[in-house]
PDB file of C-alpha atoms and ligand atoms in Angstrom:
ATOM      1  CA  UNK A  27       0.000   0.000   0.000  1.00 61.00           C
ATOM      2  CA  UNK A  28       2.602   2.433   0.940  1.00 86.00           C
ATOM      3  CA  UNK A  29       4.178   1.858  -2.570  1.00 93.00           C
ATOM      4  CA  UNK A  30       0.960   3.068  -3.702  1.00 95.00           C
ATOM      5  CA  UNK A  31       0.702   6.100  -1.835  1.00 97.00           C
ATOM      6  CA  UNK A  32       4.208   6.539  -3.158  1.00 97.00           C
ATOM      7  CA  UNK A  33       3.751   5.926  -6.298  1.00 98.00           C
ATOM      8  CA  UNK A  34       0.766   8.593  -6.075  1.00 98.00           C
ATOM      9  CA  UNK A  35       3.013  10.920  -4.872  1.00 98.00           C
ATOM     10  CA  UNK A  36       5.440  10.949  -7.376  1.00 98.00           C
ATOM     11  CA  UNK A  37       2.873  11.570 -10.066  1.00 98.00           C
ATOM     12  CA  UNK A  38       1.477  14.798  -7.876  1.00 98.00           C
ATOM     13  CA  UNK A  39       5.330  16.025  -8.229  1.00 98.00           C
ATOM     14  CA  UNK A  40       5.887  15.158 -11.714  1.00 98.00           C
ATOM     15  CA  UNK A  41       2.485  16.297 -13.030  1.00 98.00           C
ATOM     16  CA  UNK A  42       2.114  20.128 -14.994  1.00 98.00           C
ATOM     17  CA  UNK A  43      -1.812  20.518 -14.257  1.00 98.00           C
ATOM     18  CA  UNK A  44      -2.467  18.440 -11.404  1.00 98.00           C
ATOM     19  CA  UNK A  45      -7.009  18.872 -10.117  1.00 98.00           C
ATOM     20  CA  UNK A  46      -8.342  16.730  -7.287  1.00 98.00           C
ATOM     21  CA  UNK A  47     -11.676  16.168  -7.946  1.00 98.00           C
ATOM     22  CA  UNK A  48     -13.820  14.993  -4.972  1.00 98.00           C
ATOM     23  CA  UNK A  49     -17.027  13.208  -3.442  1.00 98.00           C
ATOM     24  CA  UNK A  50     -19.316  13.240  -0.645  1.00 97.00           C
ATOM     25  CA  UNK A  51     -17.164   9.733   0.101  1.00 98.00           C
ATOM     26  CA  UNK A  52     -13.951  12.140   1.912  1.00 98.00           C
ATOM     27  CA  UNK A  53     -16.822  13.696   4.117  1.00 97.00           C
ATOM     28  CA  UNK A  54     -18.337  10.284   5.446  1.00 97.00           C
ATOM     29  CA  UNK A  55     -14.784  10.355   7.528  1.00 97.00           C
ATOM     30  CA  UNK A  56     -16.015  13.994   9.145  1.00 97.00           C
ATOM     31  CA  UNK A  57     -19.514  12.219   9.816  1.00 95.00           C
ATOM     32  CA  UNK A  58     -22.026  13.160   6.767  1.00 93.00           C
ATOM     33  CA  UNK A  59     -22.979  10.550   4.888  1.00 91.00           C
ATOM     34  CA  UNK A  60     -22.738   9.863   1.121  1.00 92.00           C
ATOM     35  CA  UNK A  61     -25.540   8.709  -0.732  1.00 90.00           C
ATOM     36  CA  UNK A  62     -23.741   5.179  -2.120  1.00 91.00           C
ATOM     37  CA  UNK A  63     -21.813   3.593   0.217  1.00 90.00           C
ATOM     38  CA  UNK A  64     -23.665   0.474   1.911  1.00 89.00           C
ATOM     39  CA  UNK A  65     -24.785   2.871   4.610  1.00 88.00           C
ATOM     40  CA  UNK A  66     -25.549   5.993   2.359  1.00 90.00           C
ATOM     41  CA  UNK A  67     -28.698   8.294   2.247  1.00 86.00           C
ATOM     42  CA  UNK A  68     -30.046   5.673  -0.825  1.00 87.00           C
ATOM     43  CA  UNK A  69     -30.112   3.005   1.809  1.00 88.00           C
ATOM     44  CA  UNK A  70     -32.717   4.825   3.863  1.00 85.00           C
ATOM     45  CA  UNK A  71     -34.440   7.792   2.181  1.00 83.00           C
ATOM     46  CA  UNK A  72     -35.617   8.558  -1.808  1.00 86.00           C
ATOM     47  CA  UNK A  73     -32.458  10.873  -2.661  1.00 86.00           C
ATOM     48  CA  UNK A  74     -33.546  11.614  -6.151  1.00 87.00           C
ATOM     49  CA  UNK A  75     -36.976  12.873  -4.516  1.00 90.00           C
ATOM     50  CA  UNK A  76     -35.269  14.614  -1.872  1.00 91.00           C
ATOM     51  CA  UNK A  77     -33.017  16.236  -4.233  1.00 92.00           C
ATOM     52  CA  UNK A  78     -35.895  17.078  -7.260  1.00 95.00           C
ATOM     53  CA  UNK A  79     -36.306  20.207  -8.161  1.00 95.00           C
ATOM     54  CA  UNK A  80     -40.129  18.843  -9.255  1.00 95.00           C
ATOM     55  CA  UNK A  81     -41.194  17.115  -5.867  1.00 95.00           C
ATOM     56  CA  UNK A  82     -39.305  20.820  -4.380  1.00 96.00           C
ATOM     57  CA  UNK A  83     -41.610  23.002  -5.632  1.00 95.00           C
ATOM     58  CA  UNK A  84     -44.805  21.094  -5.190  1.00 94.00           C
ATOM     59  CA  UNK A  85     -43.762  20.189  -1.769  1.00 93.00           C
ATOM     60  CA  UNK A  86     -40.553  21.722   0.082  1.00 95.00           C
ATOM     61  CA  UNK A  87     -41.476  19.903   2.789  1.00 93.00           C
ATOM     62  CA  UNK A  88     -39.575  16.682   2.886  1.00 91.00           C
ATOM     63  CA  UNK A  89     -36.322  18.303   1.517  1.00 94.00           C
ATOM     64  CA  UNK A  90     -35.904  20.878   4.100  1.00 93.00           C
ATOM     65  CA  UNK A  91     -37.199  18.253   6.397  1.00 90.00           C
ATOM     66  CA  UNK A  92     -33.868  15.973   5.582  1.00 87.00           C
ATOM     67  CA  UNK A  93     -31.928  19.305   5.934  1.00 87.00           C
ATOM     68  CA  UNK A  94     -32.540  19.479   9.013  1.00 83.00           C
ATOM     69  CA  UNK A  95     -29.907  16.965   9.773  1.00 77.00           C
ATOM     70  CA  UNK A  96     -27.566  18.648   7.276  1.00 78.00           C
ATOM     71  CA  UNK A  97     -26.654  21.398   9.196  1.00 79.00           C
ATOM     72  CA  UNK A  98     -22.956  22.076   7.638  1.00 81.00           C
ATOM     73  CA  UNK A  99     -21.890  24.262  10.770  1.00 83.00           C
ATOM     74  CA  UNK A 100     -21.323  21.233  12.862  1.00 87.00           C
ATOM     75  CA  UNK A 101     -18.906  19.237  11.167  1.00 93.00           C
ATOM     76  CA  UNK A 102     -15.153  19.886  10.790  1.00 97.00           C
ATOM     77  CA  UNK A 103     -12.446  18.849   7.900  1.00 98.00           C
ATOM     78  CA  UNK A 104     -10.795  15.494   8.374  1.00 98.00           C
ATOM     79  CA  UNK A 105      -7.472  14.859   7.420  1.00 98.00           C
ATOM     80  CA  UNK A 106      -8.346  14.472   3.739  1.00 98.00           C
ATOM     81  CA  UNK A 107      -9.310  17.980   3.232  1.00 98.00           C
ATOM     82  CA  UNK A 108      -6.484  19.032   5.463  1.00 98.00           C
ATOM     83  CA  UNK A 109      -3.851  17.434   3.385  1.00 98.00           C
ATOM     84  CA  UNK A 110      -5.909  18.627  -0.326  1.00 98.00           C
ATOM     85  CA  UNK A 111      -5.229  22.243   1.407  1.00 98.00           C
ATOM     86  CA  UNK A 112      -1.072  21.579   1.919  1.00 98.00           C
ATOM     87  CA  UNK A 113      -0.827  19.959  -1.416  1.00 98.00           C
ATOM     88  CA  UNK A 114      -2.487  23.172  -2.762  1.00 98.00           C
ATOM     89  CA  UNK A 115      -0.736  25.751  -0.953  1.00 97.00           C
ATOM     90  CA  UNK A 116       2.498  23.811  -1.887  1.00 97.00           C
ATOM     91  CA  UNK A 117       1.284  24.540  -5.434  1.00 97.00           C
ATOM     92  CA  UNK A 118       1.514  20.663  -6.094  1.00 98.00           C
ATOM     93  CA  UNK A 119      -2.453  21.106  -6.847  1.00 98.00           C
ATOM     94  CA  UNK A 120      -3.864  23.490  -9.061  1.00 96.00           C
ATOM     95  CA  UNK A 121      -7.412  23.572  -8.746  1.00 98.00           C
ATOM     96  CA  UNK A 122      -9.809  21.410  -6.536  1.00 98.00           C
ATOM     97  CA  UNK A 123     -13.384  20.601  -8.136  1.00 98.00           C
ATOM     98  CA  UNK A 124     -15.907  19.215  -5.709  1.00 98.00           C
ATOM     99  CA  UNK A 125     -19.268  17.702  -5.817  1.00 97.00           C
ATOM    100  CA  UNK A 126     -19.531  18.274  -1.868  1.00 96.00           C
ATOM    101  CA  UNK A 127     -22.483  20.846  -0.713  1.00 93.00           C
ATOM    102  CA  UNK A 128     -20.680  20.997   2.437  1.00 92.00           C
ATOM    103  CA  UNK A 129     -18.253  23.790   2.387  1.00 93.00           C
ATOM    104  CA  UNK A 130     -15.439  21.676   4.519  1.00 96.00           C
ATOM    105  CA  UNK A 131     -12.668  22.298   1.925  1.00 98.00           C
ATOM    106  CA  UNK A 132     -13.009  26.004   2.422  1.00 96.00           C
ATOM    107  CA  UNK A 133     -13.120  25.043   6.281  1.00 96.00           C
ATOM    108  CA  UNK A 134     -10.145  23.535   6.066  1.00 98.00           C
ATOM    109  CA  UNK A 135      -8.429  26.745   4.674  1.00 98.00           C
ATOM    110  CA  UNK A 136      -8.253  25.365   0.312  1.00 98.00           C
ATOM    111  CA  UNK A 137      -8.964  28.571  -2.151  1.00 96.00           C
ATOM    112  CA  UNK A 138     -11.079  28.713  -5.171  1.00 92.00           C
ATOM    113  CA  UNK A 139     -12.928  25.777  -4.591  1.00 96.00           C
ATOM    114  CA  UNK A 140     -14.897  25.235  -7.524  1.00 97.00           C
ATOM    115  CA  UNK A 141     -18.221  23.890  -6.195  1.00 96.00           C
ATOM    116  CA  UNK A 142     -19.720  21.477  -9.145  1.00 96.00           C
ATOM    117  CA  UNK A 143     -23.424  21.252  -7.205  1.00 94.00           C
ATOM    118  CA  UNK A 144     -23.721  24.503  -5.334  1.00 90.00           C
ATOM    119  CA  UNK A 145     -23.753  24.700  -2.198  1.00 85.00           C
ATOM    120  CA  UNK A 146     -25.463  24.558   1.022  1.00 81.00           C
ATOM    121  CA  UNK A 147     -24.224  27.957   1.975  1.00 78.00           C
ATOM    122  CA  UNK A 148     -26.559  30.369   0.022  1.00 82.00           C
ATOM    123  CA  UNK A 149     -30.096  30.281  -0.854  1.00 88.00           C
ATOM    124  CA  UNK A 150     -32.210  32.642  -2.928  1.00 88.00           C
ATOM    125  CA  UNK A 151     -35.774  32.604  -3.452  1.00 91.00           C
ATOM    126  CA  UNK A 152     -37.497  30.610  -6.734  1.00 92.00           C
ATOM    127  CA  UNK A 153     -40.126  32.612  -7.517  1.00 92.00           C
ATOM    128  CA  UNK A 154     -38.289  36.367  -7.967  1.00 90.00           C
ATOM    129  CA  UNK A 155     -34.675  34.647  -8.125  1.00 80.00           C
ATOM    130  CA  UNK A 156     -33.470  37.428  -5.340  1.00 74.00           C
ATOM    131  CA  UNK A 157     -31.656  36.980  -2.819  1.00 71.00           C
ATOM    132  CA  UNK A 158     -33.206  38.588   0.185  1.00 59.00           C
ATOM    133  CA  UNK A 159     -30.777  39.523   3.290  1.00 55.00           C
ATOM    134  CA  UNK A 160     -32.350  37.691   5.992  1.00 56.00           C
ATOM    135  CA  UNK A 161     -32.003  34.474   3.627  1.00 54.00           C
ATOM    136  CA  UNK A 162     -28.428  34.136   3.290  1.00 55.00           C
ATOM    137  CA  UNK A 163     -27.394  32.834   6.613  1.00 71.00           C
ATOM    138  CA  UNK A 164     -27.560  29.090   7.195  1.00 77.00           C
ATOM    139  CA  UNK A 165     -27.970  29.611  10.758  1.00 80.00           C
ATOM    140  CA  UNK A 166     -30.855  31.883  10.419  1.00 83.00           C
ATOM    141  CA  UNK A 167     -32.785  29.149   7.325  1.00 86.00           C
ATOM    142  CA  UNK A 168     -31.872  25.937  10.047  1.00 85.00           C
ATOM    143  CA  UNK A 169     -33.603  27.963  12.874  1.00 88.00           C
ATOM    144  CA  UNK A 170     -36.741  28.376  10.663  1.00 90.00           C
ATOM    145  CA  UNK A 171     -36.206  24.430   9.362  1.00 89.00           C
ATOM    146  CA  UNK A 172     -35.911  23.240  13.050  1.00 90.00           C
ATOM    147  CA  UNK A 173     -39.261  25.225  13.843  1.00 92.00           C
ATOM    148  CA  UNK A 174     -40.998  22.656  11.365  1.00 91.00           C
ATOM    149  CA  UNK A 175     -41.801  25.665   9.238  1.00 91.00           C
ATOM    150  CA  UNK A 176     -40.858  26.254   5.229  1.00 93.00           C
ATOM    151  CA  UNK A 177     -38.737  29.566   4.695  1.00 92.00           C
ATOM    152  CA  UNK A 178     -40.130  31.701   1.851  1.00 91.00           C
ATOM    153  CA  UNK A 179     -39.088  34.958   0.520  1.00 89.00           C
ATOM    154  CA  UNK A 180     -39.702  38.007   2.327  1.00 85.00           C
ATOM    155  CA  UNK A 181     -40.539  40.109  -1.152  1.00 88.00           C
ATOM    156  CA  UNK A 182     -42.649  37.840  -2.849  1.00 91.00           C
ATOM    157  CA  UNK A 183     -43.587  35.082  -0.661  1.00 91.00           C
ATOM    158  CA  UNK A 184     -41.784  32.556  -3.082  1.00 93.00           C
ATOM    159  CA  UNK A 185     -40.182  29.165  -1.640  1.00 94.00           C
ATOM    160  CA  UNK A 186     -36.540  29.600  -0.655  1.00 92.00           C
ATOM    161  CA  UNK A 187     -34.206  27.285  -2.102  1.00 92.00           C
ATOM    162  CA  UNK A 188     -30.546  26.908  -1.177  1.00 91.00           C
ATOM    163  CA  UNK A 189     -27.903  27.102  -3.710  1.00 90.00           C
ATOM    164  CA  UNK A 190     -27.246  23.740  -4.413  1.00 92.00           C
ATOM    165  CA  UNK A 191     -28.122  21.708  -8.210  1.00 94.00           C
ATOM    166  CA  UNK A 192     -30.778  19.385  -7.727  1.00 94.00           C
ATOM    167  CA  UNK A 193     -31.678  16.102  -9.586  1.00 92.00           C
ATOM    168  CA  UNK A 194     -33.894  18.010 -13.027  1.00 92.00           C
ATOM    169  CA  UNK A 195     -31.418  21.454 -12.993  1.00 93.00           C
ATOM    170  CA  UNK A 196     -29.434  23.255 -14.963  1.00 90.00           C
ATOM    171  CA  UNK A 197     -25.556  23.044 -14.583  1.00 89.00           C
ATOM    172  CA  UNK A 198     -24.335  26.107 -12.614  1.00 87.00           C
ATOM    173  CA  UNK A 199     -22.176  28.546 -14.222  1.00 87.00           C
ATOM    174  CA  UNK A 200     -18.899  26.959 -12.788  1.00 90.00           C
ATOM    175  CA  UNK A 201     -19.564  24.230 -14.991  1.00 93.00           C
ATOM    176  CA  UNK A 202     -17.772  26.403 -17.487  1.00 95.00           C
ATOM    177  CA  UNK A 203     -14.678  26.654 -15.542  1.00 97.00           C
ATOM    178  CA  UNK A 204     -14.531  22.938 -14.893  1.00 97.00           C
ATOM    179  CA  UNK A 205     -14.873  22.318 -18.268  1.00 97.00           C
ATOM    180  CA  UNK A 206     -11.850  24.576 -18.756  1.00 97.00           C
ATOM    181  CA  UNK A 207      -9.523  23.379 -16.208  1.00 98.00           C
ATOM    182  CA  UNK A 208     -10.374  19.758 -17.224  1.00 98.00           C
ATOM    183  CA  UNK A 209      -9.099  20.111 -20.896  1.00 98.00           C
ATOM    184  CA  UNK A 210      -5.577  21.148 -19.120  1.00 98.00           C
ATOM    185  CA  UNK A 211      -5.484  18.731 -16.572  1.00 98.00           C
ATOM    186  CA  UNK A 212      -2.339  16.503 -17.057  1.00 98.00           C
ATOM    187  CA  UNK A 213      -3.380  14.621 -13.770  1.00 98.00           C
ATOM    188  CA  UNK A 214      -6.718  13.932 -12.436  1.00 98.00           C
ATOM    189  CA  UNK A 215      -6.911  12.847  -8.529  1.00 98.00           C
ATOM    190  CA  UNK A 216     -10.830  11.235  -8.064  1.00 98.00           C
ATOM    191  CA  UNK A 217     -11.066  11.191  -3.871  1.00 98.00           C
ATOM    192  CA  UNK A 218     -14.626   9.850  -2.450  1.00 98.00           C
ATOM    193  CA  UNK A 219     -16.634   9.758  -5.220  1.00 98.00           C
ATOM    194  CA  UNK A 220     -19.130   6.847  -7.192  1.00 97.00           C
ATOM    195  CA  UNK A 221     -18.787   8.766 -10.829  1.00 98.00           C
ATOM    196  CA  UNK A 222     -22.098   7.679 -10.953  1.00 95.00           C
ATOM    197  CA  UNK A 223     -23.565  11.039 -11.621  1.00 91.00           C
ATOM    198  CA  UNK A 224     -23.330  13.155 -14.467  1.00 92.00           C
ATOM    199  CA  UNK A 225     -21.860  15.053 -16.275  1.00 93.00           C
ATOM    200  CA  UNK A 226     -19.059  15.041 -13.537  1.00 96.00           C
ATOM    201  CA  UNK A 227     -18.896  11.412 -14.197  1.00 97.00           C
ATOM    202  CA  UNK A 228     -17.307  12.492 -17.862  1.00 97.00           C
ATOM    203  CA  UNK A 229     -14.291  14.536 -16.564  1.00 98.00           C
ATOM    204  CA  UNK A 230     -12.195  11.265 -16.625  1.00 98.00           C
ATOM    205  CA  UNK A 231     -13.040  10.640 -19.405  1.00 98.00           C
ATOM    206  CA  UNK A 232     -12.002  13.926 -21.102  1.00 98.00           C
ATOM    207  CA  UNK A 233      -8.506  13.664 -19.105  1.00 98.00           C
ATOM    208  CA  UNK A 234      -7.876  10.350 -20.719  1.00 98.00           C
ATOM    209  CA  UNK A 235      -9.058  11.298 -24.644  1.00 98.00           C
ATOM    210  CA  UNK A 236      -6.104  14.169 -23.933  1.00 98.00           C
ATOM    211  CA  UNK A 237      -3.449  11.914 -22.848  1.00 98.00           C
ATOM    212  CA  UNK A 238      -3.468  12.379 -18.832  1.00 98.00           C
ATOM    213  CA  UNK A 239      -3.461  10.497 -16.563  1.00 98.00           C
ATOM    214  CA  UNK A 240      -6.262   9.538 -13.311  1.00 98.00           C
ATOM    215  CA  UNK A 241      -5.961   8.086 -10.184  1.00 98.00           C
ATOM    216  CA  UNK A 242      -8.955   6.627  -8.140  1.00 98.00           C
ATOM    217  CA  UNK A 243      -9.349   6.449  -4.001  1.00 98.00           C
ATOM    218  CA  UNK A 244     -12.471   4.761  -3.532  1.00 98.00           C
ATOM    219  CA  UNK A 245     -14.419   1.825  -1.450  1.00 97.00           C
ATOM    220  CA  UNK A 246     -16.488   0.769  -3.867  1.00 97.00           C
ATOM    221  CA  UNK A 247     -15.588   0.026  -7.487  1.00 97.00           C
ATOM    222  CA  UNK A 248     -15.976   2.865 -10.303  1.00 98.00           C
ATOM    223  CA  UNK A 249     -16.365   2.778 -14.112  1.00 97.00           C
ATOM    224  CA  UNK A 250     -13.130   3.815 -14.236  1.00 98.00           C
ATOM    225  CA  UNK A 251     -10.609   1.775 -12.636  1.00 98.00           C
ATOM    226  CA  UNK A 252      -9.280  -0.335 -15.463  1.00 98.00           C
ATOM    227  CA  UNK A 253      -7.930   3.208 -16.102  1.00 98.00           C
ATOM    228  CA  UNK A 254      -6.608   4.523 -13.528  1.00 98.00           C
ATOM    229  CA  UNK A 255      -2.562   4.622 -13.020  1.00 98.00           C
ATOM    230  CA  UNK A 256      -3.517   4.243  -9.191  1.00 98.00           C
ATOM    231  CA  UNK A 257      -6.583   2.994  -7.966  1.00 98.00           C
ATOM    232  CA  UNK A 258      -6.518   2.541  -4.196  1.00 98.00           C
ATOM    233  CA  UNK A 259      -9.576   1.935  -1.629  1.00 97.00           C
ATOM    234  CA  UNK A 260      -9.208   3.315   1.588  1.00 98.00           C
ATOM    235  CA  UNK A 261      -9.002   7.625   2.148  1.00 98.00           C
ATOM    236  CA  UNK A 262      -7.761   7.687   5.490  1.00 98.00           C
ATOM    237  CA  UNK A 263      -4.981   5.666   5.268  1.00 98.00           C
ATOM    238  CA  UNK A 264      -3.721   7.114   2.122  1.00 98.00           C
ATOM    239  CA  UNK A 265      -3.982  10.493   3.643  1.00 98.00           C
ATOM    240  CA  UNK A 266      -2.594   9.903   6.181  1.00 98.00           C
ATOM    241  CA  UNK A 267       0.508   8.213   4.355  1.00 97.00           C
ATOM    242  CA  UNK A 268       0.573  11.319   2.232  1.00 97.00           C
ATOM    243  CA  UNK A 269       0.823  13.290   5.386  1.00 97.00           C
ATOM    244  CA  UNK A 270       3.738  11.742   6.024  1.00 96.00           C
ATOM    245  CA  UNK A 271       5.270  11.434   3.270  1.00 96.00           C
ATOM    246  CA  UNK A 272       4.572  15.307   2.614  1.00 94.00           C
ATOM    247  CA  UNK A 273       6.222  16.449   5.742  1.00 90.00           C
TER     248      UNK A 273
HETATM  249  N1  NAD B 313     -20.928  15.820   1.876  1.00 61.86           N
HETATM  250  C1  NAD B 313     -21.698  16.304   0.907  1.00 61.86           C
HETATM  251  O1  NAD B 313     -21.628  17.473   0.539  1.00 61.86           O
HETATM  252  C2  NAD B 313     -22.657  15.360   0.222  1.00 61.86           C
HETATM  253  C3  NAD B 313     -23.197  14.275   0.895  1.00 61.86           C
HETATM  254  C4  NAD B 313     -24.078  13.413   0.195  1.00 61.86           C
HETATM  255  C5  NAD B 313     -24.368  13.685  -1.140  1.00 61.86           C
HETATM  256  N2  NAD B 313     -23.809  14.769  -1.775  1.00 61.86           N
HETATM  257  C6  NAD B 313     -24.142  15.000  -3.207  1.00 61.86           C
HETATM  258  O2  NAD B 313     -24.473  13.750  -3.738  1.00 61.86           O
HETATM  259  C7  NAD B 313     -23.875  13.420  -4.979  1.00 61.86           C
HETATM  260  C8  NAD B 313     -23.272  12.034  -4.829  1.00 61.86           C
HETATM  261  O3  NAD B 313     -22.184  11.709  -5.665  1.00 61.86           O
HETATM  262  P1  NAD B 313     -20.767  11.310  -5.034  1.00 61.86           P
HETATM  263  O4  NAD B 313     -20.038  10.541  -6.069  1.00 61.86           O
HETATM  264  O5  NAD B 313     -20.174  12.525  -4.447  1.00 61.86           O
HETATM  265  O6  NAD B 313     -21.142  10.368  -3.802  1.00 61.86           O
HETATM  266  P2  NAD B 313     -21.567   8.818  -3.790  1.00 61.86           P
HETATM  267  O7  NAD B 313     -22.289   8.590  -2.513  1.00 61.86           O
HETATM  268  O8  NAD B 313     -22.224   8.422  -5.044  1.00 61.86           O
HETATM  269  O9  NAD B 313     -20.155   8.069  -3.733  1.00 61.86           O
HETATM  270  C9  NAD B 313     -19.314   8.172  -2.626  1.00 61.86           C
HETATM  271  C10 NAD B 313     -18.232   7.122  -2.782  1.00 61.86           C
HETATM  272  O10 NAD B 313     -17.289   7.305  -1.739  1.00 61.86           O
HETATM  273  C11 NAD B 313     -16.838   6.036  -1.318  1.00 61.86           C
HETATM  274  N3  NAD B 313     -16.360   6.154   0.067  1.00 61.86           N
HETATM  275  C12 NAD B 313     -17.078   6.493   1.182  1.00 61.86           C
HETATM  276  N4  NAD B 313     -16.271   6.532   2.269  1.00 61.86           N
HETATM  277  C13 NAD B 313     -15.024   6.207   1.824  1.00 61.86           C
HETATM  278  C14 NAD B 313     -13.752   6.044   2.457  1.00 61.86           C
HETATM  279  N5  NAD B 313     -13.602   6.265   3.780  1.00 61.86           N
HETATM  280  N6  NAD B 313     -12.675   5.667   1.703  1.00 61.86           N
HETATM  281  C15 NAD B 313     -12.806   5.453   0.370  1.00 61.86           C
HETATM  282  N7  NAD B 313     -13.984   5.599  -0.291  1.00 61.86           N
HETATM  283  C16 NAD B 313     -15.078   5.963   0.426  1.00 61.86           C
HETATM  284  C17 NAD B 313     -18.004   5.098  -1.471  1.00 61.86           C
HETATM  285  O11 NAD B 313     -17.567   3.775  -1.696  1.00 61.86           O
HETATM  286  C18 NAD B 313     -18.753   5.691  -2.679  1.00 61.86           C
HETATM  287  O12 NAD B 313     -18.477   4.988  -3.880  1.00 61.86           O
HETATM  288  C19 NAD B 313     -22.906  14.521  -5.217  1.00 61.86           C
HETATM  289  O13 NAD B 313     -23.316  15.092  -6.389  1.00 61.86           O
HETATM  290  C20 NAD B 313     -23.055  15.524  -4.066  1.00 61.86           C
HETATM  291  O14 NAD B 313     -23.483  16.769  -4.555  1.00 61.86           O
HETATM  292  C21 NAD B 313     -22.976  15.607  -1.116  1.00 61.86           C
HETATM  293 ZN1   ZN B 314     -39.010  36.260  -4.006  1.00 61.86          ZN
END
């Protein structure tokens, strides 16, 4: 294993364009869960009702209901996103993309964080697409969620949705920047994540049609492995080798 982790390294040195690209799988080590591991949200609840911009607006109800339990301020970084931020301010990573609603990476002190999904960290209102003052503070949306009630605009009286893509919208406009720094990626790091869901699931692919190279650290197997110039299984462990190994 540790040649592994070595091995992994020495790509990270050796690559030009080097993007981590990550999955709700390095937060299930901080304490959220993913949706696919054997334990995931799909194991218990409907995620792609949950997370439908259809069943949303007809009924807010049982989203903000499982949101209630998502309440970003109380979890911390683990030593995944800790060691993403040294490889990045060691300039040995050049841009982090990230599926993750969750805002840890910018917890744990990365930069320009481009956030594929949103995030769980803004919300505006659906009906007159503004974003109204009182709305754009978590803590102030989970005290109204905890009180059982829906939050709704104060202008227009529209339902308040938080900035994050649901299962039936549009791409947000980072999508255009991924796009970019995934046609000069040299070296593509995939950390936590299925690549079940697209069109993130396609950024290997576009790495590999230009000649890079990926590597793969996750549980479960992905469509992509045969690929991969490393493919290990386990995050901590491989973190915390590349701690290691990085100091
Ligand atoms: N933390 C979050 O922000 C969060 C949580 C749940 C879902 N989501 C959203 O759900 C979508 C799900 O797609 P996804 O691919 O990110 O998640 P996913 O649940 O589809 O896949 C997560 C993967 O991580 C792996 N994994 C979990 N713990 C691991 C560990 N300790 N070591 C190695 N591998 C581990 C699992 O085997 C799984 O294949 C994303 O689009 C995201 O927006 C986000
Ligand atoms: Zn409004």
């Amino acid at each position: 294993m540790i040649e592994e982790v070595k091995k992994l390294y020495e790509l990270i040195i050796n690559a030009k364009n080097c993007v981590i690209l990550t999955g709700a799988g390095i937060s299930t080590l901080s304490g959220i869960r993913d949706f696919r591991s054997e334990d995931g949200l799909y194991s218990e609840y409907n995620v792609e009702e949950i997370f439908n911009i259809g069943y949303f607006m007809l009924d807010p109800t049982m989203f903000w209901q499982y949101a209630k339990n998502f309440d970003i301020s109380k979890y911390e970084p683990n030593v995944v996103h800790n060691v993403i931020t040294k490889l990045q301010q060691k300039g040995l990573v050049k841009q982090i993309i990230t599926q993750n609603i969750d805002r840890l990476h910018q917890k744990s002190g990365s930069a320009d964080i481009l956030e594929a999904h949103g995030s769980f960290d803004n919300y505006y209102c659906t009906r007159c697409s503004q974003i109204p003052v009182f709305t754009n503070d978590s803590a102030f949306i989970m005290s109204i969620v905890n009180n059982d009630l829906t939050p709704v605009c104060s202008s227009c009286g529209g339902l308040i949705k938080p900035g994050i893509t649901f299962f039936g919208e549009c791409m947000p406009e980072s999508f255009t920047q991924i796009t970019e720094v995934i046609n000069n990626c040299d070296l593509l790091i995939c950390l936590g994540t299925s690549l079940e869901v697209f069109p993130i699931a396609n950024l290997p692919g576009v790495v590999l049609e230009n000649k890079g190279k990926i590597v793969i650290v996750n549980k479960q197997k992905t469509r992509y492995d045969r690929y991969a110039t490393v493919k290990l299984d386990d995050l901590k462990s491989t973190f915390e080798e590349l701690d290691v190994i990085l100091s």
